[in-house]
Amino acid sequence: MTRISRRDFLAAAALTAGCSSVPGLCGAERPLATVGLITDTHVGNDRASCEKVRLAWELFRSLRVDLVANLGDVADHNYPKGYEGYRATVDAVRSAAPDWKPREVYAWAWHDFYDFGGDGDRACPRWQEAIADASRRIGATHAPFASFELGGCPFVVAPQWGWEDGKLKAMLDEAVAGHPGKPVFLLFHVPPTDTVYNTKIWGYASLRKLLDGYPQVIQLSGHVHGSLRNELNIWQGNFT
C-alpha cells in the first residue's frame, strides 16, 4: 500500500470521494467506508432554521455515505423544537431513499447543554439531562460516550463535558489495543490547542496533552467553524 500524507488522506475525505480516489491507497477497490461530516449547525427553535441541514443531508444521500457524524453545537442553545426540527428534516431527506440507512452519531457540545430547561448557568450542571433530552428528540441511539467500528477502523465519540476524568483516555486505550496498526478516529467538538487554525484561542490544552500520547489518533472536530478543504484546518503533527 502506498503511503500518503495526512493532508492528502483528509483532502480525499473532505471531498467525500472515498479512499479509492487516492492513487495507490485502495486501487480499484471500493472504499472501506464513506463518512459525511456536519458540525456547528446552530439551529434555532424551529424547523425553518434547518435549511442547511437539509442541504447537507441531501449531499450525504446522493453519496450514500455509511455514517453521518454531527460534531456538536447542533442547536444554538438547548432548543427542544430545534432538535425535533432537525429530526424531521433528516427524516424527510431519507424518505426519498428508504433503503439508505446510514449510522448517525452526535458529539454533543456546550451549545447543546446550555439553557436546558431555562437554566442559564454557563457551567451547565445539567449537561447529562440535556444530552438525554436532546438525544431523545433528535433520535440518537448511542450513549454520549460511545465506541464503534466502521470499515474495520475504530471510532470514539465523546461530549465536550465530562471527558477529563479518565474516561476518554480509557476509551482510546481500548481502541488502540484492539486495532493495532490502524488509525483511531475521535469525534469530539473542540480541537486540541495550537493545532488547527484559531486553536491558540479556542483549543483545549488538556486535550492536546492527552492526544500527544496517541500518534494514531485522527480527531475530527468542529468549533472553529472551518472547512477540511482549507489546509489550515488539518493538523500535521503527531496526531491530526
PDB file of C-alpha atoms in Angstrom:
ATOM      1  CA  MET A   1       0.000   0.000   0.000  1.00  0.00           C
ATOM      2  CA  THR A   2       1.376   3.403  -0.985  1.00  0.00           C
ATOM      3  CA  ARG A   3       1.961   5.801   1.911  1.00  0.00           C
ATOM      4  CA  ILE A   4       0.170   9.140   1.638  1.00  0.00           C
ATOM      5  CA  SER A   5       0.280  12.230   3.808  1.00  0.00           C
ATOM      6  CA  ARG A   6      -2.432  13.041   6.305  1.00  0.00           C
ATOM      7  CA  ARG A   7      -3.185  16.125   4.222  1.00  0.00           C
ATOM      8  CA  ASP A   8      -3.869  14.015   1.121  1.00  0.00           C
ATOM      9  CA  PHE A   9      -5.852  11.484   3.144  1.00  0.00           C
ATOM     10  CA  LEU A  10      -8.130  14.105   4.649  1.00  0.00           C
ATOM     11  CA  ALA A  11      -8.355  16.022   1.382  1.00  0.00           C
ATOM     12  CA  ALA A  12      -9.886  12.906  -0.118  1.00  0.00           C
ATOM     13  CA  ALA A  13     -12.199  12.610   2.867  1.00  0.00           C
ATOM     14  CA  ALA A  14     -13.206  16.261   2.606  1.00  0.00           C
ATOM     15  CA  LEU A  15     -14.231  15.727  -0.997  1.00  0.00           C
ATOM     16  CA  THR A  16     -16.257  12.692   0.161  1.00  0.00           C
ATOM     17  CA  ALA A  17     -14.794  10.769  -2.748  1.00  0.00           C
ATOM     18  CA  GLY A  18     -13.714   7.780  -0.684  1.00  0.00           C
ATOM     19  CA  CYS A  19     -10.266   6.275  -0.491  1.00  0.00           C
ATOM     20  CA  SER A  20     -10.499   4.727  -3.966  1.00  0.00           C
ATOM     21  CA  SER A  21      -9.875   8.226  -5.373  1.00  0.00           C
ATOM     22  CA  VAL A  22      -6.390   8.359  -3.835  1.00  0.00           C
ATOM     23  CA  PRO A  23      -3.858   6.710  -6.191  1.00  0.00           C
ATOM     24  CA  GLY A  24      -2.279   3.648  -4.644  1.00  0.00           C
ATOM     25  CA  LEU A  25      -4.345   3.724  -1.470  1.00  0.00           C
ATOM     26  CA  CYS A  26      -7.092   1.311  -2.387  1.00  0.00           C
ATOM     27  CA  GLY A  27      -6.537   0.777  -6.103  1.00  0.00           C
ATOM     28  CA  ALA A  28      -9.722  -0.236  -7.853  1.00  0.00           C
ATOM     29  CA  GLU A  29     -11.321  -1.493  -4.656  1.00  0.00           C
ATOM     30  CA  ARG A  30     -14.352   0.117  -3.091  1.00  0.00           C
ATOM     31  CA  PRO A  31     -13.794   2.485  -0.160  1.00  0.00           C
ATOM     32  CA  LEU A  32     -13.793   0.794   3.232  1.00  0.00           C
ATOM     33  CA  ALA A  33     -16.449   3.313   4.282  1.00  0.00           C
ATOM     34  CA  THR A  34     -17.670   6.812   3.486  1.00  0.00           C
ATOM     35  CA  VAL A  35     -18.436   9.428   6.125  1.00  0.00           C
ATOM     36  CA  GLY A  36     -20.450  12.625   5.993  1.00  0.00           C
ATOM     37  CA  LEU A  37     -19.352  15.285   8.485  1.00  0.00           C
ATOM     38  CA  ILE A  38     -21.555  18.118   9.690  1.00  0.00           C
ATOM     39  CA  THR A  39     -20.917  20.441  12.610  1.00  0.00           C
ATOM     40  CA  ASP A  40     -21.947  23.712  14.255  1.00  0.00           C
ATOM     41  CA  THR A  41     -25.359  23.783  12.632  1.00  0.00           C
ATOM     42  CA  HIS A  42     -26.612  26.041  15.486  1.00  0.00           C
ATOM     43  CA  VAL A  43     -30.246  25.553  14.513  1.00  0.00           C
ATOM     44  CA  GLY A  44     -32.896  27.702  16.139  1.00  0.00           C
ATOM     45  CA  ASN A  45     -36.043  26.681  17.965  1.00  0.00           C
ATOM     46  CA  ASP A  46     -37.950  25.687  14.838  1.00  0.00           C
ATOM     47  CA  ARG A  47     -37.665  23.552  11.737  1.00  0.00           C
ATOM     48  CA  ALA A  48     -37.276  26.586   9.469  1.00  0.00           C
ATOM     49  CA  SER A  49     -33.720  27.024  10.782  1.00  0.00           C
ATOM     50  CA  CYS A  50     -32.694  23.591   9.438  1.00  0.00           C
ATOM     51  CA  GLU A  51     -32.313  24.539   5.779  1.00  0.00           C
ATOM     52  CA  LYS A  52     -28.548  23.967   5.700  1.00  0.00           C
ATOM     53  CA  VAL A  53     -29.081  20.661   7.489  1.00  0.00           C
ATOM     54  CA  ARG A  54     -31.383  19.647   4.648  1.00  0.00           C
ATOM     55  CA  LEU A  55     -28.804  20.609   2.015  1.00  0.00           C
ATOM     56  CA  ALA A  56     -26.040  18.689   3.801  1.00  0.00           C
ATOM     57  CA  TRP A  57     -28.147  15.573   4.179  1.00  0.00           C
ATOM     58  CA  GLU A  58     -29.185  15.723   0.529  1.00  0.00           C
ATOM     59  CA  LEU A  59     -25.483  15.670  -0.350  1.00  0.00           C
ATOM     60  CA  PHE A  60     -24.927  12.725   2.003  1.00  0.00           C
ATOM     61  CA  ARG A  61     -27.871  10.937   0.397  1.00  0.00           C
ATOM     62  CA  SER A  62     -26.504  11.485  -3.106  1.00  0.00           C
ATOM     63  CA  LEU A  63     -23.198   9.924  -1.984  1.00  0.00           C
ATOM     64  CA  ARG A  64     -24.944   7.250   0.088  1.00  0.00           C
ATOM     65  CA  VAL A  65     -22.490   7.647   2.939  1.00  0.00           C
ATOM     66  CA  ASP A  66     -22.241   4.932   5.580  1.00  0.00           C
ATOM     67  CA  LEU A  67     -22.006   7.308   8.542  1.00  0.00           C
ATOM     68  CA  VAL A  68     -23.214  10.842   9.266  1.00  0.00           C
ATOM     69  CA  ALA A  69     -21.350  12.388  12.192  1.00  0.00           C
ATOM     70  CA  ASN A  70     -22.607  15.619  13.735  1.00  0.00           C
ATOM     71  CA  LEU A  71     -19.694  17.091  15.668  1.00  0.00           C
ATOM     72  CA  GLY A  72     -21.667  19.240  18.057  1.00  0.00           C
ATOM     73  CA  ASP A  73     -23.441  22.538  18.672  1.00  0.00           C
ATOM     74  CA  VAL A  74     -26.386  21.079  16.821  1.00  0.00           C
ATOM     75  CA  ALA A  75     -28.615  23.831  18.202  1.00  0.00           C
ATOM     76  CA  ASP A  76     -27.664  27.400  19.102  1.00  0.00           C
ATOM     77  CA  HIS A  77     -28.918  26.748  22.638  1.00  0.00           C
ATOM     78  CA  ASN A  78     -30.670  23.673  24.007  1.00  0.00           C
ATOM     79  CA  TYR A  79     -33.789  24.184  21.895  1.00  0.00           C
ATOM     80  CA  PRO A  80     -36.263  21.279  22.130  1.00  0.00           C
ATOM     81  CA  LYS A  81     -38.059  22.212  18.925  1.00  0.00           C
ATOM     82  CA  GLY A  82     -34.723  22.684  17.193  1.00  0.00           C
ATOM     83  CA  TYR A  83     -33.762  19.042  17.741  1.00  0.00           C
ATOM     84  CA  GLU A  84     -37.227  17.936  16.689  1.00  0.00           C
ATOM     85  CA  GLY A  85     -36.919  20.091  13.563  1.00  0.00           C
ATOM     86  CA  TYR A  86     -33.545  18.545  12.815  1.00  0.00           C
ATOM     87  CA  ARG A  87     -35.048  15.062  13.107  1.00  0.00           C
ATOM     88  CA  ALA A  88     -37.990  15.947  10.880  1.00  0.00           C
ATOM     89  CA  THR A  89     -35.642  17.463   8.300  1.00  0.00           C
ATOM     90  CA  VAL A  90     -33.416  14.388   8.209  1.00  0.00           C
ATOM     91  CA  ASP A  91     -36.393  12.043   8.017  1.00  0.00           C
ATOM     92  CA  ALA A  92     -37.774  13.998   5.064  1.00  0.00           C
ATOM     93  CA  VAL A  93     -34.480  13.682   3.192  1.00  0.00           C
ATOM     94  CA  ARG A  94     -34.143   9.992   3.979  1.00  0.00           C
ATOM     95  CA  SER A  95     -37.715   9.256   2.901  1.00  0.00           C
ATOM     96  CA  ALA A  96     -36.603   9.735  -0.710  1.00  0.00           C
ATOM     97  CA  ALA A  97     -34.187   6.794  -0.313  1.00  0.00           C
ATOM     98  CA  PRO A  98     -35.789   4.357   2.148  1.00  0.00           C
ATOM     99  CA  ASP A  99     -33.092   1.718   1.535  1.00  0.00           C
ATOM    100  CA  TRP A 100     -30.335   4.136   2.615  1.00  0.00           C
ATOM    101  CA  LYS A 101     -29.766   3.743   6.348  1.00  0.00           C
ATOM    102  CA  PRO A 102     -26.556   5.466   7.468  1.00  0.00           C
ATOM    103  CA  ARG A 103     -25.392   5.290  11.070  1.00  0.00           C
ATOM    104  CA  GLU A 104     -25.888   8.599  12.891  1.00  0.00           C
ATOM    105  CA  VAL A 105     -23.637   9.791  15.716  1.00  0.00           C
ATOM    106  CA  TYR A 106     -23.541  13.007  17.729  1.00  0.00           C
ATOM    107  CA  ALA A 107     -20.554  14.508  19.577  1.00  0.00           C
ATOM    108  CA  TRP A 108     -22.552  16.796  21.863  1.00  0.00           C
ATOM    109  CA  ALA A 109     -21.158  20.231  22.758  1.00  0.00           C
ATOM    110  CA  TRP A 110     -21.735  23.239  25.021  1.00  0.00           C
ATOM    111  CA  HIS A 111     -24.485  24.850  22.976  1.00  0.00           C
ATOM    112  CA  ASP A 112     -26.413  21.582  23.243  1.00  0.00           C
ATOM    113  CA  PHE A 113     -26.294  21.800  27.064  1.00  0.00           C
ATOM    114  CA  TYR A 114     -26.701  25.497  27.716  1.00  0.00           C
ATOM    115  CA  ASP A 115     -30.099  26.862  28.698  1.00  0.00           C
ATOM    116  CA  PHE A 116     -31.537  23.395  29.279  1.00  0.00           C
ATOM    117  CA  GLY A 117     -34.912  23.885  30.922  1.00  0.00           C
ATOM    118  CA  GLY A 118     -34.202  27.611  31.141  1.00  0.00           C
ATOM    119  CA  ASP A 119     -31.074  27.118  33.285  1.00  0.00           C
ATOM    120  CA  GLY A 120     -28.707  29.990  32.431  1.00  0.00           C
ATOM    121  CA  ASP A 121     -25.734  28.595  34.372  1.00  0.00           C
ATOM    122  CA  ARG A 122     -22.894  28.589  31.824  1.00  0.00           C
ATOM    123  CA  ALA A 123     -21.228  25.696  33.674  1.00  0.00           C
ATOM    124  CA  CYS A 124     -24.184  23.554  32.533  1.00  0.00           C
ATOM    125  CA  PRO A 125     -24.592  21.407  35.686  1.00  0.00           C
ATOM    126  CA  ARG A 126     -27.497  19.575  33.996  1.00  0.00           C
ATOM    127  CA  TRP A 127     -25.494  18.649  30.911  1.00  0.00           C
ATOM    128  CA  GLN A 128     -26.276  14.945  31.205  1.00  0.00           C
ATOM    129  CA  GLU A 129     -30.002  15.638  31.372  1.00  0.00           C
ATOM    130  CA  ALA A 130     -29.640  17.970  28.404  1.00  0.00           C
ATOM    131  CA  ILE A 131     -27.919  15.287  26.320  1.00  0.00           C
ATOM    132  CA  ALA A 132     -30.541  12.700  27.242  1.00  0.00           C
ATOM    133  CA  ASP A 133     -33.374  15.016  26.224  1.00  0.00           C
ATOM    134  CA  ALA A 134     -31.678  16.185  23.018  1.00  0.00           C
ATOM    135  CA  SER A 135     -30.856  12.571  22.110  1.00  0.00           C
ATOM    136  CA  ARG A 136     -34.481  11.555  22.545  1.00  0.00           C
ATOM    137  CA  ARG A 137     -35.755  14.426  20.432  1.00  0.00           C
ATOM    138  CA  ILE A 138     -33.206  14.002  17.647  1.00  0.00           C
ATOM    139  CA  GLY A 139     -33.388  10.198  17.636  1.00  0.00           C
ATOM    140  CA  ALA A 140     -29.807   9.440  18.700  1.00  0.00           C
ATOM    141  CA  THR A 141     -29.426   5.785  19.646  1.00  0.00           C
ATOM    142  CA  HIS A 142     -25.974   5.847  21.263  1.00  0.00           C
ATOM    143  CA  ALA A 143     -24.703   6.954  24.673  1.00  0.00           C
ATOM    144  CA  PRO A 144     -22.826  10.280  24.994  1.00  0.00           C
ATOM    145  CA  PHE A 145     -19.573   8.305  25.234  1.00  0.00           C
ATOM    146  CA  ALA A 146     -19.539   5.642  22.535  1.00  0.00           C
ATOM    147  CA  SER A 147     -17.199   3.417  20.545  1.00  0.00           C
ATOM    148  CA  PHE A 148     -17.894   1.557  17.319  1.00  0.00           C
ATOM    149  CA  GLU A 149     -16.148   0.158  14.261  1.00  0.00           C
ATOM    150  CA  LEU A 150     -16.609   1.260  10.673  1.00  0.00           C
ATOM    151  CA  GLY A 151     -14.683  -0.142   7.728  1.00  0.00           C
ATOM    152  CA  GLY A 152     -12.518  -2.086  10.145  1.00  0.00           C
ATOM    153  CA  CYS A 153     -11.371   1.095  11.934  1.00  0.00           C
ATOM    154  CA  PRO A 154     -12.313   2.200  15.457  1.00  0.00           C
ATOM    155  CA  PHE A 155     -14.288   5.361  16.164  1.00  0.00           C
ATOM    156  CA  VAL A 156     -14.576   7.009  19.579  1.00  0.00           C
ATOM    157  CA  VAL A 157     -17.255   9.614  20.376  1.00  0.00           C
ATOM    158  CA  ALA A 158     -17.184  11.903  23.409  1.00  0.00           C
ATOM    159  CA  PRO A 159     -19.135  15.005  24.530  1.00  0.00           C
ATOM    160  CA  GLN A 160     -17.496  18.307  25.396  1.00  0.00           C
ATOM    161  CA  TRP A 161     -18.280  17.863  29.106  1.00  0.00           C
ATOM    162  CA  GLY A 162     -17.282  15.005  31.440  1.00  0.00           C
ATOM    163  CA  TRP A 163     -14.340  13.571  29.486  1.00  0.00           C
ATOM    164  CA  GLU A 164     -11.383  14.718  31.613  1.00  0.00           C
ATOM    165  CA  ASP A 165     -11.861  12.196  34.425  1.00  0.00           C
ATOM    166  CA  GLY A 166     -10.005   9.488  32.509  1.00  0.00           C
ATOM    167  CA  LYS A 167     -12.993   8.111  30.600  1.00  0.00           C
ATOM    168  CA  LEU A 168     -11.811   9.304  27.192  1.00  0.00           C
ATOM    169  CA  LYS A 169      -8.272   8.047  27.819  1.00  0.00           C
ATOM    170  CA  ALA A 170      -9.614   4.603  28.714  1.00  0.00           C
ATOM    171  CA  MET A 171     -11.673   4.517  25.521  1.00  0.00           C
ATOM    172  CA  LEU A 172      -8.669   5.497  23.398  1.00  0.00           C
ATOM    173  CA  ASP A 173      -6.512   2.866  25.103  1.00  0.00           C
ATOM    174  CA  GLU A 174      -9.106   0.202  24.331  1.00  0.00           C
ATOM    175  CA  ALA A 175      -9.449   1.312  20.699  1.00  0.00           C
ATOM    176  CA  VAL A 176      -5.686   1.332  20.162  1.00  0.00           C
ATOM    177  CA  ALA A 177      -5.187  -2.060  21.817  1.00  0.00           C
ATOM    178  CA  GLY A 178      -7.997  -3.641  19.832  1.00  0.00           C
ATOM    179  CA  HIS A 179      -6.898  -2.269  16.451  1.00  0.00           C
ATOM    180  CA  PRO A 180      -3.093  -2.348  16.222  1.00  0.00           C
ATOM    181  CA  GLY A 181      -1.648  -0.512  13.250  1.00  0.00           C
ATOM    182  CA  LYS A 182      -4.900   1.255  12.392  1.00  0.00           C
ATOM    183  CA  PRO A 183      -5.954   4.887  12.779  1.00  0.00           C
ATOM    184  CA  VAL A 184      -8.323   5.718  15.617  1.00  0.00           C
ATOM    185  CA  PHE A 185     -10.929   8.332  14.703  1.00  0.00           C
ATOM    186  CA  LEU A 186     -12.001  10.606  17.559  1.00  0.00           C
ATOM    187  CA  LEU A 187     -15.252  12.551  17.139  1.00  0.00           C
ATOM    188  CA  PHE A 188     -15.096  15.473  19.590  1.00  0.00           C
ATOM    189  CA  HIS A 189     -16.307  19.050  19.235  1.00  0.00           C
ATOM    190  CA  VAL A 190     -13.278  21.133  20.293  1.00  0.00           C
ATOM    191  CA  PRO A 191      -9.829  20.728  18.661  1.00  0.00           C
ATOM    192  CA  PRO A 192      -6.660  20.483  20.776  1.00  0.00           C
ATOM    193  CA  THR A 193      -4.848  23.746  21.432  1.00  0.00           C
ATOM    194  CA  ASP A 194      -2.294  25.123  18.961  1.00  0.00           C
ATOM    195  CA  THR A 195      -3.095  22.670  16.190  1.00  0.00           C
ATOM    196  CA  VAL A 196      -5.515  23.889  13.530  1.00  0.00           C
ATOM    197  CA  TYR A 197      -6.400  27.483  12.709  1.00  0.00           C
ATOM    198  CA  ASN A 198      -7.539  29.629  15.663  1.00  0.00           C
ATOM    199  CA  THR A 199      -6.909  26.931  18.297  1.00  0.00           C
ATOM    200  CA  LYS A 200      -4.415  29.032  20.217  1.00  0.00           C
ATOM    201  CA  ILE A 201      -7.599  30.804  21.285  1.00  0.00           C
ATOM    202  CA  TRP A 202     -10.323  28.164  21.043  1.00  0.00           C
ATOM    203  CA  GLY A 203      -8.423  24.888  21.518  1.00  0.00           C
ATOM    204  CA  TYR A 204      -8.210  22.616  24.583  1.00  0.00           C
ATOM    205  CA  ALA A 205      -4.742  22.396  26.169  1.00  0.00           C
ATOM    206  CA  SER A 206      -5.756  19.346  28.227  1.00  0.00           C
ATOM    207  CA  LEU A 207      -6.863  17.538  25.070  1.00  0.00           C
ATOM    208  CA  ARG A 208      -3.586  18.396  23.365  1.00  0.00           C
ATOM    209  CA  LYS A 209      -1.676  16.944  26.322  1.00  0.00           C
ATOM    210  CA  LEU A 210      -3.714  13.738  26.138  1.00  0.00           C
ATOM    211  CA  LEU A 211      -3.520  13.246  22.367  1.00  0.00           C
ATOM    212  CA  ASP A 212       0.213  13.916  22.194  1.00  0.00           C
ATOM    213  CA  GLY A 213       0.477  10.347  23.507  1.00  0.00           C
ATOM    214  CA  TYR A 214      -1.658   8.888  20.689  1.00  0.00           C
ATOM    215  CA  PRO A 215       0.017   9.453  17.293  1.00  0.00           C
ATOM    216  CA  GLN A 216      -2.511   7.147  15.618  1.00  0.00           C
ATOM    217  CA  VAL A 217      -5.476   9.350  16.534  1.00  0.00           C
ATOM    218  CA  ILE A 218      -7.203  11.372  13.834  1.00  0.00           C
ATOM    219  CA  GLN A 219      -9.541  13.826  15.530  1.00  0.00           C
ATOM    220  CA  LEU A 220     -12.494  15.158  13.581  1.00  0.00           C
ATOM    221  CA  SER A 221     -13.848  18.288  15.229  1.00  0.00           C
ATOM    222  CA  GLY A 222     -15.816  21.470  14.796  1.00  0.00           C
ATOM    223  CA  HIS A 223     -15.988  24.566  16.988  1.00  0.00           C
ATOM    224  CA  VAL A 224     -13.718  26.848  14.933  1.00  0.00           C
ATOM    225  CA  HIS A 225     -16.216  26.772  12.034  1.00  0.00           C
ATOM    226  CA  GLY A 226     -13.550  25.775   9.500  1.00  0.00           C
ATOM    227  CA  SER A 227     -13.561  23.551   6.425  1.00  0.00           C
ATOM    228  CA  LEU A 228     -11.396  20.492   5.761  1.00  0.00           C
ATOM    229  CA  ARG A 229     -10.824  21.943   2.300  1.00  0.00           C
ATOM    230  CA  ASN A 230      -8.641  24.590   3.978  1.00  0.00           C
ATOM    231  CA  GLU A 231      -5.237  23.125   4.897  1.00  0.00           C
ATOM    232  CA  LEU A 232      -5.075  25.406   7.946  1.00  0.00           C
ATOM    233  CA  ASN A 233      -7.744  23.107   9.423  1.00  0.00           C
ATOM    234  CA  ILE A 234      -5.697  19.902   9.001  1.00  0.00           C
ATOM    235  CA  TRP A 235      -3.080  19.385  11.704  1.00  0.00           C
ATOM    236  CA  GLN A 236       0.209  17.846  10.581  1.00  0.00           C
ATOM    237  CA  GLY A 237       1.812  16.995  13.949  1.00  0.00           C
ATOM    238  CA  ASN A 238       1.982  13.773  15.970  1.00  0.00           C
ATOM    239  CA  PHE A 239      -1.772  13.374  15.669  1.00  0.00           C
ATOM    240  CA  THR A 240      -4.122  15.136  13.284  1.00  0.00           C
TER     241      THR A 240
END
